[in-house]
Amino acid sequence: MKKLTLIFAFFLIGLTSQVNFAQNKTNDKETLIKIVRFLEEKPFDKDAKKYREWGFLYVVETKDVSVTLCTNAIKPAMEKKNKNSGELLIHFSLAMAAFKLENPDKANDETATQIAGIESMLKSYEAMVREKPKAKFAGMDELVEKRNNNTLAAHIQANSCQEDKK
């Protein structure tokens, strides 16, 4: 039920967005990858919202890539108290799509995709904290610690959504 709520929320965001979907399909994959890398470094840039919206629309509308949004592994980071949870959740989704586009041989490896998405999301989070120290959030810090202790992959596998697909 929670996955459906998130999907519906993303759908509404897509419908209400004022961003024009890019017409040049040959560069869209590269654009998404560049957006993800940019948002890892400058998540509060004046154009960040526009880039997130464009990336989200691309992922929703394209047939080039699709992602499964499994938030089990990032639940502590997605609490309502985290004022940046929306941006981070979208970043997580975009980063997973970028990973699949960059690594077509691993496009069906959901664990590798989730790991790549979370690692990219953590880079964006760390950039947020560098720019605005008040963006610090305990749930995100727990994930950073798991990454730094090399236990992130085990955490993701233990919190997989595989059993949710029954």
C-alpha atoms as a PDB file:
ATOM      1  CA  MET A   1       0.000   0.000   0.000  1.00  0.00           C
ATOM      2  CA  LYS A   2       2.856   2.406   0.825  1.00  0.00           C
ATOM      3  CA  LYS A   3       4.444   1.733  -2.577  1.00  0.00           C
ATOM      4  CA  LEU A   4       1.167   2.602  -4.287  1.00  0.00           C
ATOM      5  CA  THR A   5       0.919   5.826  -2.291  1.00  0.00           C
ATOM      6  CA  LEU A   6       4.439   6.825  -3.339  1.00  0.00           C
ATOM      7  CA  ILE A   7       3.760   5.960  -6.972  1.00  0.00           C
ATOM      8  CA  PHE A   8       0.549   7.978  -6.880  1.00  0.00           C
ATOM      9  CA  ALA A   9       2.382  10.928  -5.302  1.00  0.00           C
ATOM     10  CA  PHE A  10       5.018  10.789  -8.040  1.00  0.00           C
ATOM     11  CA  PHE A  11       2.252  10.629 -10.635  1.00  0.00           C
ATOM     12  CA  LEU A  12       0.655  13.773  -9.214  1.00  0.00           C
ATOM     13  CA  ILE A  13       3.981  15.576  -9.165  1.00  0.00           C
ATOM     14  CA  GLY A  14       4.414  14.682 -12.822  1.00  0.00           C
ATOM     15  CA  LEU A  15       0.948  15.942 -13.724  1.00  0.00           C
ATOM     16  CA  THR A  16       1.353  19.255 -11.951  1.00  0.00           C
ATOM     17  CA  SER A  17       4.864  19.947 -13.158  1.00  0.00           C
ATOM     18  CA  GLN A  18       5.366  22.940 -15.428  1.00  0.00           C
ATOM     19  CA  VAL A  19       8.470  21.452 -17.069  1.00  0.00           C
ATOM     20  CA  ASN A  20       8.388  20.795 -20.813  1.00  0.00           C
ATOM     21  CA  PHE A  21       9.590  17.303 -21.619  1.00  0.00           C
ATOM     22  CA  ALA A  22      12.710  17.481 -23.788  1.00  0.00           C
ATOM     23  CA  GLN A  23      12.162  16.757 -27.463  1.00  0.00           C
ATOM     24  CA  ASN A  24      15.678  15.555 -28.335  1.00  0.00           C
ATOM     25  CA  LYS A  25      15.455  11.886 -27.379  1.00  0.00           C
ATOM     26  CA  THR A  26      19.041  11.082 -28.403  1.00  0.00           C
ATOM     27  CA  ASN A  27      20.482  13.216 -25.614  1.00  0.00           C
ATOM     28  CA  ASP A  28      17.929  12.463 -22.882  1.00  0.00           C
ATOM     29  CA  LYS A  29      19.872   9.547 -21.381  1.00  0.00           C
ATOM     30  CA  GLU A  30      23.030  11.627 -21.158  1.00  0.00           C
ATOM     31  CA  THR A  31      21.058  14.555 -19.767  1.00  0.00           C
ATOM     32  CA  LEU A  32      19.599  12.413 -16.980  1.00  0.00           C
ATOM     33  CA  ILE A  33      23.047  11.116 -16.035  1.00  0.00           C
ATOM     34  CA  LYS A  34      24.452  14.672 -16.014  1.00  0.00           C
ATOM     35  CA  ILE A  35      21.540  15.866 -13.870  1.00  0.00           C
ATOM     36  CA  VAL A  36      22.175  13.146 -11.295  1.00  0.00           C
ATOM     37  CA  ARG A  37      25.882  14.005 -11.115  1.00  0.00           C
ATOM     38  CA  PHE A  38      25.066  17.720 -10.866  1.00  0.00           C
ATOM     39  CA  LEU A  39      22.560  17.137  -8.032  1.00  0.00           C
ATOM     40  CA  GLU A  40      25.154  15.057  -6.162  1.00  0.00           C
ATOM     41  CA  GLU A  41      27.275  18.197  -5.974  1.00  0.00           C
ATOM     42  CA  LYS A  42      24.753  21.060  -5.981  1.00  0.00           C
ATOM     43  CA  PRO A  43      21.407  19.836  -4.621  1.00  0.00           C
ATOM     44  CA  PHE A  44      20.351  23.360  -3.581  1.00  0.00           C
ATOM     45  CA  ASP A  45      21.317  25.061  -6.850  1.00  0.00           C
ATOM     46  CA  LYS A  46      18.770  27.572  -8.169  1.00  0.00           C
ATOM     47  CA  ASP A  47      17.983  25.140 -11.037  1.00  0.00           C
ATOM     48  CA  ALA A  48      17.908  21.951  -8.938  1.00  0.00           C
ATOM     49  CA  LYS A  49      14.116  21.810  -8.741  1.00  0.00           C
ATOM     50  CA  LYS A  50      13.802  22.217 -12.512  1.00  0.00           C
ATOM     51  CA  TYR A  51      16.376  19.464 -13.072  1.00  0.00           C
ATOM     52  CA  ARG A  52      14.612  17.096 -10.664  1.00  0.00           C
ATOM     53  CA  GLU A  53      11.302  17.725 -12.401  1.00  0.00           C
ATOM     54  CA  TRP A  54      12.766  17.143 -15.850  1.00  0.00           C
ATOM     55  CA  GLY A  55      14.496  13.962 -14.666  1.00  0.00           C
ATOM     56  CA  PHE A  56      11.346  12.690 -13.014  1.00  0.00           C
ATOM     57  CA  LEU A  57       9.288  13.291 -16.160  1.00  0.00           C
ATOM     58  CA  TYR A  58      11.921  11.579 -18.277  1.00  0.00           C
ATOM     59  CA  VAL A  59      11.894   8.465 -16.075  1.00  0.00           C
ATOM     60  CA  VAL A  60       8.091   8.389 -16.013  1.00  0.00           C
ATOM     61  CA  GLU A  61       7.626   8.937 -19.750  1.00  0.00           C
ATOM     62  CA  THR A  62      10.544   7.082 -21.329  1.00  0.00           C
ATOM     63  CA  LYS A  63      10.682   3.497 -22.467  1.00  0.00           C
ATOM     64  CA  ASP A  64      14.497   3.620 -22.149  1.00  0.00           C
ATOM     65  CA  VAL A  65      14.527   2.753 -18.454  1.00  0.00           C
ATOM     66  CA  SER A  66      12.276   1.947 -15.524  1.00  0.00           C
ATOM     67  CA  VAL A  67      12.953   1.707 -11.817  1.00  0.00           C
ATOM     68  CA  THR A  68      11.349  -0.056  -8.894  1.00  0.00           C
ATOM     69  CA  LEU A  69      10.970   2.287  -5.989  1.00  0.00           C
ATOM     70  CA  CYS A  70      11.646   0.231  -2.867  1.00  0.00           C
ATOM     71  CA  THR A  71      11.929   2.447   0.186  1.00  0.00           C
ATOM     72  CA  ASN A  72      12.389  -0.290   2.797  1.00  0.00           C
ATOM     73  CA  ALA A  73      16.143   0.321   2.998  1.00  0.00           C
ATOM     74  CA  ILE A  74      15.795   4.096   3.300  1.00  0.00           C
ATOM     75  CA  LYS A  75      12.766   4.331   5.628  1.00  0.00           C
ATOM     76  CA  PRO A  76      14.626   6.123   8.462  1.00  0.00           C
ATOM     77  CA  ALA A  77      15.726   8.779   5.972  1.00  0.00           C
ATOM     78  CA  MET A  78      12.211   9.336   4.635  1.00  0.00           C
ATOM     79  CA  GLU A  79      10.583  10.420   7.884  1.00  0.00           C
ATOM     80  CA  LYS A  80       8.381  13.516   7.691  1.00  0.00           C
ATOM     81  CA  LYS A  81      10.804  15.307  10.020  1.00  0.00           C
ATOM     82  CA  ASN A  82      13.434  15.206   7.274  1.00  0.00           C
ATOM     83  CA  LYS A  83      12.694  18.426   5.398  1.00  0.00           C
ATOM     84  CA  ASN A  84      14.651  17.206   2.367  1.00  0.00           C
ATOM     85  CA  SER A  85      13.106  13.742   2.126  1.00  0.00           C
ATOM     86  CA  GLY A  86      11.178  14.599  -1.059  1.00  0.00           C
ATOM     87  CA  GLU A  87      14.270  15.813  -2.887  1.00  0.00           C
ATOM     88  CA  LEU A  88      16.248  12.821  -1.667  1.00  0.00           C
ATOM     89  CA  LEU A  89      13.558  10.344  -2.715  1.00  0.00           C
ATOM     90  CA  ILE A  90      13.428  11.804  -6.204  1.00  0.00           C
ATOM     91  CA  HIS A  91      17.221  11.782  -6.338  1.00  0.00           C
ATOM     92  CA  PHE A  92      17.196   8.102  -5.312  1.00  0.00           C
ATOM     93  CA  SER A  93      14.839   7.329  -8.219  1.00  0.00           C
ATOM     94  CA  LEU A  94      16.816   9.353 -10.760  1.00  0.00           C
ATOM     95  CA  ALA A  95      20.100   7.837  -9.621  1.00  0.00           C
ATOM     96  CA  MET A  96      18.749   4.309 -10.053  1.00  0.00           C
ATOM     97  CA  ALA A  97      17.641   5.174 -13.589  1.00  0.00           C
ATOM     98  CA  ALA A  98      21.037   6.721 -14.362  1.00  0.00           C
ATOM     99  CA  PHE A  99      22.779   3.596 -13.043  1.00  0.00           C
ATOM    100  CA  LYS A 100      20.706   1.363 -15.329  1.00  0.00           C
ATOM    101  CA  LEU A 101      21.396   3.601 -18.331  1.00  0.00           C
ATOM    102  CA  GLU A 102      25.129   3.633 -17.606  1.00  0.00           C
ATOM    103  CA  ASN A 103      25.241  -0.117 -16.863  1.00  0.00           C
ATOM    104  CA  PRO A 104      22.792  -1.887 -19.177  1.00  0.00           C
ATOM    105  CA  ASP A 105      24.413  -5.225 -18.290  1.00  0.00           C
ATOM    106  CA  LYS A 106      23.265  -4.684 -14.666  1.00  0.00           C
ATOM    107  CA  ALA A 107      19.824  -3.236 -15.466  1.00  0.00           C
ATOM    108  CA  ASN A 108      18.087  -6.322 -14.030  1.00  0.00           C
ATOM    109  CA  ASP A 109      20.199  -6.426 -10.875  1.00  0.00           C
ATOM    110  CA  GLU A 110      17.865  -4.713  -8.412  1.00  0.00           C
ATOM    111  CA  THR A 111      20.313  -4.953  -5.515  1.00  0.00           C
ATOM    112  CA  ALA A 112      23.083  -3.227  -7.498  1.00  0.00           C
ATOM    113  CA  THR A 113      20.564  -0.639  -8.693  1.00  0.00           C
ATOM    114  CA  GLN A 114      19.329   0.075  -5.168  1.00  0.00           C
ATOM    115  CA  ILE A 115      22.910   0.360  -3.893  1.00  0.00           C
ATOM    116  CA  ALA A 116      23.822   2.797  -6.668  1.00  0.00           C
ATOM    117  CA  GLY A 117      20.688   4.847  -6.011  1.00  0.00           C
ATOM    118  CA  ILE A 118      21.318   5.073  -2.289  1.00  0.00           C
ATOM    119  CA  GLU A 119      25.017   5.873  -2.701  1.00  0.00           C
ATOM    120  CA  SER A 120      24.184   8.698  -5.094  1.00  0.00           C
ATOM    121  CA  MET A 121      21.449   9.935  -2.765  1.00  0.00           C
ATOM    122  CA  LEU A 122      24.003   9.975   0.079  1.00  0.00           C
ATOM    123  CA  LYS A 123      26.372  12.105  -2.010  1.00  0.00           C
ATOM    124  CA  SER A 124      23.557  14.571  -2.567  1.00  0.00           C
ATOM    125  CA  TYR A 125      22.706  14.517   1.144  1.00  0.00           C
ATOM    126  CA  GLU A 126      26.313  15.177   2.128  1.00  0.00           C
ATOM    127  CA  ALA A 127      26.416  18.133  -0.290  1.00  0.00           C
ATOM    128  CA  MET A 128      23.197  19.426   1.304  1.00  0.00           C
ATOM    129  CA  VAL A 129      24.758  19.262   4.766  1.00  0.00           C
ATOM    130  CA  ARG A 130      27.943  20.999   3.587  1.00  0.00           C
ATOM    131  CA  GLU A 131      25.882  23.850   2.176  1.00  0.00           C
ATOM    132  CA  LYS A 132      23.238  23.962   4.910  1.00  0.00           C
ATOM    133  CA  PRO A 133      24.340  22.228   8.126  1.00  0.00           C
ATOM    134  CA  LYS A 134      20.751  22.291   9.397  1.00  0.00           C
ATOM    135  CA  ALA A 135      19.921  19.753   6.662  1.00  0.00           C
ATOM    136  CA  LYS A 136      21.608  17.110   8.830  1.00  0.00           C
ATOM    137  CA  PHE A 137      19.214  14.261   9.654  1.00  0.00           C
ATOM    138  CA  ALA A 138      19.834  11.224  11.865  1.00  0.00           C
ATOM    139  CA  GLY A 139      18.181   8.735   9.484  1.00  0.00           C
ATOM    140  CA  MET A 140      20.436   9.849   6.650  1.00  0.00           C
ATOM    141  CA  ASP A 141      23.463   9.790   8.914  1.00  0.00           C
ATOM    142  CA  GLU A 142      22.678   6.140   9.728  1.00  0.00           C
ATOM    143  CA  LEU A 143      22.843   5.324   6.011  1.00  0.00           C
ATOM    144  CA  VAL A 144      26.089   7.283   5.629  1.00  0.00           C
ATOM    145  CA  GLU A 145      27.539   5.256   8.496  1.00  0.00           C
ATOM    146  CA  LYS A 146      26.457   1.982   6.863  1.00  0.00           C
ATOM    147  CA  ARG A 147      28.127   3.071   3.626  1.00  0.00           C
ATOM    148  CA  ASN A 148      31.304   4.069   5.461  1.00  0.00           C
ATOM    149  CA  ASN A 149      31.353   0.756   7.370  1.00  0.00           C
ATOM    150  CA  ASN A 150      30.775  -1.256   4.184  1.00  0.00           C
ATOM    151  CA  THR A 151      27.468  -2.616   5.525  1.00  0.00           C
ATOM    152  CA  LEU A 152      25.173  -0.764   3.111  1.00  0.00           C
ATOM    153  CA  ALA A 153      24.826  -3.672   0.664  1.00  0.00           C
ATOM    154  CA  ALA A 154      23.891  -6.061   3.478  1.00  0.00           C
ATOM    155  CA  HIS A 155      21.384  -3.511   4.801  1.00  0.00           C
ATOM    156  CA  ILE A 156      19.795  -3.194   1.358  1.00  0.00           C
ATOM    157  CA  GLN A 157      19.582  -6.966   0.887  1.00  0.00           C
ATOM    158  CA  ALA A 158      18.055  -7.379   4.354  1.00  0.00           C
ATOM    159  CA  ASN A 159      15.453  -4.721   3.495  1.00  0.00           C
ATOM    160  CA  SER A 160      14.698  -5.863  -0.035  1.00  0.00           C
ATOM    161  CA  CYS A 161      11.227  -5.524  -1.487  1.00  0.00           C
ATOM    162  CA  GLN A 162      11.453  -8.949  -3.111  1.00  0.00           C
ATOM    163  CA  GLU A 163       8.994 -10.476  -0.654  1.00  0.00           C
ATOM    164  CA  ASP A 164       6.568  -7.604  -1.357  1.00  0.00           C
ATOM    165  CA  LYS A 165       6.108  -8.912  -4.928  1.00  0.00           C
ATOM    166  CA  LYS A 166       4.183 -12.017  -3.851  1.00  0.00           C
END
